[in-house]
Amino acid sequence: MAERPTLAPAVLDELAAALDAERVVTDAAGVDEFKDPYWIPGDDSYLGSAVVYPTTVEEVQEVMRIANRHGVAVWPHGQGRGGYGGPSPRVRGSIQISLRKMDKVLEINEELAYAVVEPGVRWFDLYDAIEAGGHSLQLTVPDLGWGSVIGNSMDNGMTYMPYGADFQLLCGLEVVLPTGELVRTGMGAIPDNKSWHLYRRGLGPSFGEMFAQSNFGIVVKAGVWLQRKPEAYVSVNLSVGQDADFEAAVDALRELRLAKVIEGVPALYAALTAAPQLIDAQVDFDLSRPLTDEELQAYADETGVGIWAGRTALWGTKAIVEAKLEAIRRVWEAIPSGRVLASKVYAPADYPDITLSTEQVQAGIPTLQLIEAQPPWLGHIGFSPIMPLQGSEVRFVMEQIRTRLREDGLNFLGGVFAFNERTACIVTGIPFDVRDEAQTRQAYASAKRLVQEVGALGYGEYRAHVDFMDEAQGVYDWNDGAYRRFAETIKDAIDPNGVLSPGRHGIWPERFRDA
């Protein structure tokens, strides 16, 4: 194992003066808290040198000024719980900026249905604030509620209500630029503007999306769109008993989305994922070898979820929900092995009675059930390519993924997500035993090969693990990589010293490009 990275005493002294010494952490235990728990045992390739905990926007600005003075790379994160490398920095020895202590819910506007939060606010925190205030509002949430609302959203993390589609949740950002300068997006550029968190654009170029998945700035405040608690809510499971009906199921999801019968983000999970995801089953299957088609079918039949199992939900008046549910039944039950299993129809007063995690998530109630269903040794790495929402296209890419994993002795977890009416994403979770270094290394090698092999067929990832961000960005190579060159031109202009998150999603500042 290589020697641990350290910071120069002058840098540490300036950080301690800016933040107080107790919020500048350099001991091994404190820094190792921000390592990817699923990374290769004993490999310190992505180890930081220190963790700092700012509590104000001004402190974030000062950290960036210090980084610029000394040419030290920094890597910010909200809660550091993302599934694509967690808080690990791309450049070893970076200062990790944990925004956990910036955890205030600054505003909840009942009439216009939005909140304003800092980057350390978790899904649990915002949900609790909404409930404590007695607001008739609800929040679209991901499967795990421990992450940062801003951090997850800025990395294009999935949520399932209508604002989850095409990542519409955030509106109006306050951003610390790499130099330490502060900027507001959209209408926020007008002093005291009342529409900052209501309208994403302003006048001229729009920069809100520029900060998603980028290394162009640190979002320190954001508006979050909420929705009214509906009169009625129902969670809907869509089972497909036979793999032969997979393509028809994907096409059915598309038509239901295009018809606006389904308005959130529906998913179609493989059986191994569907059981813990939909019926709170414990993960207890053997991952020491790839399971055969016959074993997968037996598991699907035993658990009752089907070889593929969809999830969606409906929100609205009781009449609208019942009419849409009937429309879903007509479409889905036309699939030979299709079944529709709906929960009871809940009113907001019934939400405390919801116990099944899939129903909680789609009601906007954060939970940790999905991680609690897994044994502590189970790790995973994600591979998430985008494609048209067509059964034949999704089947083709799915077979490339499953064939590669089986050849490498691994299993497929995950499913198909309809990010919008026309787009599918296969979110692949490659499972492995974190105690088994050989299997862990094989999982990462397989994921990297998938990026390259599936990318060569024209399918790029929407989100990439820190270990293969360069390979994932390399797929976007039309016109000899014009997209990357354009992004790096912007990077060099706004971050002349190349200190903020160098290498994030394959975008490098000039001083690192030849390294």
Coordinates of N, CA and C in Angstrom, one line a residue, residues 335-415:
I335 N -50.4 -8.3 -22.4 CA -49.1 -9.0 -22.5 C -49.4 -10.4 -22.0
P336 N -49.0 -11.5 -22.7 CA -49.4 -12.9 -22.3 C -49.2 -13.2 -20.9
S337 N -48.0 -12.9 -20.3 CA -47.7 -13.2 -18.9 C -47.8 -12.0 -18.0
G338 N -48.5 -11.0 -18.4 CA -48.5 -9.8 -17.7 C -49.6 -9.8 -16.6
R339 N -49.2 -9.3 -15.4 CA -50.2 -9.2 -14.3 C -50.0 -7.8 -13.6
V340 N -51.1 -7.3 -13.1 CA -51.1 -6.0 -12.4 C -51.5 -6.2 -11.0
L341 N -50.6 -5.8 -10.1 CA -50.9 -5.9 -8.6 C -50.8 -4.5 -8.0
A342 N -52.0 -4.0 -7.6 CA -52.0 -2.7 -7.1 C -52.2 -2.7 -5.6
S343 N -51.6 -1.7 -4.9 CA -51.9 -1.5 -3.5 C -53.3 -1.0 -3.2
K344 N -53.6 -0.8 -2.0 CA -54.9 -0.1 -1.7 C -54.7 1.3 -2.1
V345 N -55.8 2.0 -2.3 CA -55.7 3.4 -2.6 C -55.6 4.2 -1.3
Y346 N -54.5 4.9 -1.2 CA -54.2 5.7 0.0 C -54.6 7.1 -0.1
A347 N -55.1 7.7 1.0 CA -55.2 9.1 1.1 C -54.1 9.6 2.0
P348 N -53.7 10.9 2.0 CA -52.6 11.3 2.8 C -52.7 11.0 4.2
A349 N -53.9 10.9 4.8 CA -54.0 10.5 6.2 C -53.6 9.1 6.4
D350 N -53.6 8.3 5.4 CA -53.2 6.9 5.5 C -51.7 6.6 5.4
Y351 N -50.9 7.6 5.0 CA -49.5 7.4 4.8 C -48.8 6.8 5.9
P352 N -49.1 7.2 7.2 CA -48.4 6.6 8.3 C -48.6 5.1 8.4
D353 N -49.6 4.5 7.7 CA -49.9 3.1 7.8 C -49.1 2.3 6.7
I354 N -48.4 3.0 5.8 CA -47.7 2.3 4.7 C -46.4 1.7 5.3
T355 N -46.3 0.4 5.1 CA -45.1 -0.3 5.6 C -44.2 -0.8 4.6
L356 N -44.7 -1.1 3.4 CA -43.9 -1.7 2.3 C -43.0 -0.6 1.7
S357 N -41.7 -0.8 1.6 CA -40.8 0.3 1.2 C -41.1 0.8 -0.2
T358 N -41.5 0.0 -1.1 CA -41.8 0.5 -2.5 C -42.9 1.4 -2.5
E359 N -43.9 1.2 -1.6 CA -45.1 2.1 -1.5 C -44.7 3.4 -0.7
Q360 N -43.8 3.3 0.2 CA -43.3 4.5 0.9 C -42.6 5.4 0.0
V361 N -41.6 4.8 -0.8 CA -40.8 5.6 -1.7 C -41.7 6.4 -2.7
Q362 N -42.7 5.7 -3.3 CA -43.5 6.4 -4.3 C -44.6 7.3 -3.6
A363 N -44.7 7.3 -2.3 CA -45.5 8.3 -1.6 C -44.6 9.4 -1.1
G364 N -43.3 9.4 -1.4 CA -42.4 10.5 -1.0 C -41.9 10.3 0.4
I365 N -42.0 9.1 0.9 CA -41.5 8.8 2.3 C -40.1 8.2 2.2
P366 N -39.1 8.8 2.6 CA -37.7 8.2 2.5 C -37.6 7.0 3.4
T367 N -36.7 6.1 3.0 CA -36.5 4.8 3.7 C -35.1 4.3 3.5
L368 N -34.7 3.4 4.3 CA -33.4 2.7 4.1 C -33.6 1.2 3.9
Q369 N -34.8 0.8 3.6 CA -35.1 -0.7 3.6 C -34.2 -1.4 2.6
L370 N -34.0 -0.8 1.4 CA -33.3 -1.5 0.4 C -31.9 -1.9 0.8
I371 N -31.2 -1.0 1.5 CA -29.8 -1.3 2.0 C -29.9 -2.3 3.2
E372 N -31.0 -2.2 4.0 CA -31.1 -3.0 5.2 C -31.4 -4.5 4.8
A373 N -32.0 -4.7 3.5 CA -32.3 -6.0 3.1 C -31.0 -6.8 2.6
Q374 N -29.9 -6.0 2.5 CA -28.7 -6.6 1.9 C -27.7 -7.1 3.0
P375 N -27.0 -8.2 2.8 CA -26.0 -8.5 3.8 C -24.9 -7.5 3.7
P376 N -24.1 -7.3 4.8 CA -23.1 -6.3 4.8 C -21.9 -6.5 3.8
W377 N -21.8 -7.8 3.4 CA -20.7 -8.1 2.5 C -21.0 -7.8 1.0
L378 N -22.3 -7.5 0.7 CA -22.7 -7.3 -0.7 C -22.4 -5.9 -1.2
G379 N -21.5 -5.9 -2.2 CA -21.2 -4.6 -2.8 C -21.7 -4.6 -4.2
H380 N -21.7 -3.5 -4.9 CA -22.1 -3.4 -6.3 C -21.4 -2.3 -7.0
I381 N -21.4 -2.4 -8.3 CA -20.9 -1.3 -9.1 C -21.9 -1.1 -10.3
G382 N -22.1 0.2 -10.6 CA -23.1 0.5 -11.6 C -22.6 0.7 -13.0
F383 N -23.4 0.3 -13.9 CA -23.1 0.6 -15.4 C -24.5 1.0 -15.9
S384 N -24.6 2.2 -16.5 CA -26.0 2.7 -16.8 C -26.1 3.4 -18.1
P385 N -26.2 2.6 -19.2 CA -26.3 3.2 -20.6 C -27.7 3.7 -20.9
I386 N -27.8 4.6 -21.8 CA -29.0 5.2 -22.3 C -29.3 4.7 -23.7
M387 N -30.6 4.5 -23.9 CA -31.1 4.0 -25.3 C -32.5 4.4 -25.5
P388 N -33.0 4.2 -26.7 CA -34.4 4.5 -27.0 C -35.3 3.5 -26.2
L389 N -36.5 4.0 -25.8 CA -37.5 3.2 -25.1 C -38.3 2.4 -26.0
Q390 N -37.6 1.4 -26.6 CA -38.1 0.4 -27.5 C -37.7 -1.0 -27.1
G391 N -38.7 -1.9 -27.1 CA -38.4 -3.2 -26.6 C -37.2 -3.9 -27.3
S392 N -37.1 -3.7 -28.6 CA -36.0 -4.4 -29.4 C -34.7 -3.8 -29.0
E393 N -34.6 -2.5 -28.9 CA -33.4 -1.8 -28.5 C -32.9 -2.2 -27.1
V394 N -33.9 -2.2 -26.2 CA -33.5 -2.5 -24.8 C -33.1 -3.9 -24.7
R395 N -33.8 -4.8 -25.4 CA -33.4 -6.3 -25.4 C -32.0 -6.4 -25.9
F396 N -31.6 -5.7 -27.0 CA -30.3 -5.9 -27.6 C -29.2 -5.5 -26.6
V397 N -29.4 -4.3 -25.9 CA -28.4 -3.9 -25.0 C -28.3 -4.8 -23.8
M398 N -29.5 -5.2 -23.3 CA -29.6 -6.0 -22.1 C -28.8 -7.3 -22.4
E399 N -28.9 -7.9 -23.6 CA -28.2 -9.1 -23.9 C -26.7 -8.9 -23.9
Q400 N -26.3 -7.8 -24.4 CA -24.8 -7.5 -24.4 C -24.3 -7.5 -22.9
I401 N -25.1 -6.9 -22.1 CA -24.7 -6.8 -20.7 C -24.7 -8.1 -20.0
R402 N -25.8 -8.9 -20.1 CA -25.9 -10.1 -19.4 C -24.9 -11.1 -19.9
T403 N -24.6 -11.1 -21.2 CA -23.6 -12.1 -21.8 C -22.2 -11.8 -21.2
R404 N -21.8 -10.5 -21.2 CA -20.5 -10.1 -20.7 C -20.4 -10.6 -19.2
L405 N -21.4 -10.3 -18.4 CA -21.4 -10.6 -17.0 C -21.3 -12.1 -16.8
R406 N -22.1 -12.9 -17.5 CA -22.0 -14.4 -17.4 C -20.6 -14.9 -17.8
E407 N -20.1 -14.4 -18.9 CA -18.7 -14.8 -19.3 C -17.7 -14.5 -18.2
D408 N -17.9 -13.4 -17.5 CA -17.0 -13.1 -16.4 C -17.3 -13.6 -15.0
G409 N -18.3 -14.5 -15.0 CA -18.7 -15.2 -13.8 C -19.5 -14.4 -12.8
L410 N -20.3 -13.4 -13.3 CA -21.0 -12.5 -12.5 C -22.5 -12.5 -12.8
N411 N -23.3 -11.9 -11.9 CA -24.7 -11.9 -12.1 C -25.2 -10.4 -12.5
F412 N -26.4 -10.3 -13.0 CA -27.0 -9.1 -13.3 C -28.0 -8.7 -12.3
L413 N -27.9 -7.5 -11.7 CA -28.9 -6.9 -10.9 C -29.3 -5.6 -11.5
G414 N -30.5 -5.1 -11.3 CA -30.9 -3.9 -11.8 C -32.1 -4.0 -12.6
G415 N -32.3 -3.0 -13.6 CA -33.5 -3.0 -14.4 C -33.5 -1.9 -15.4

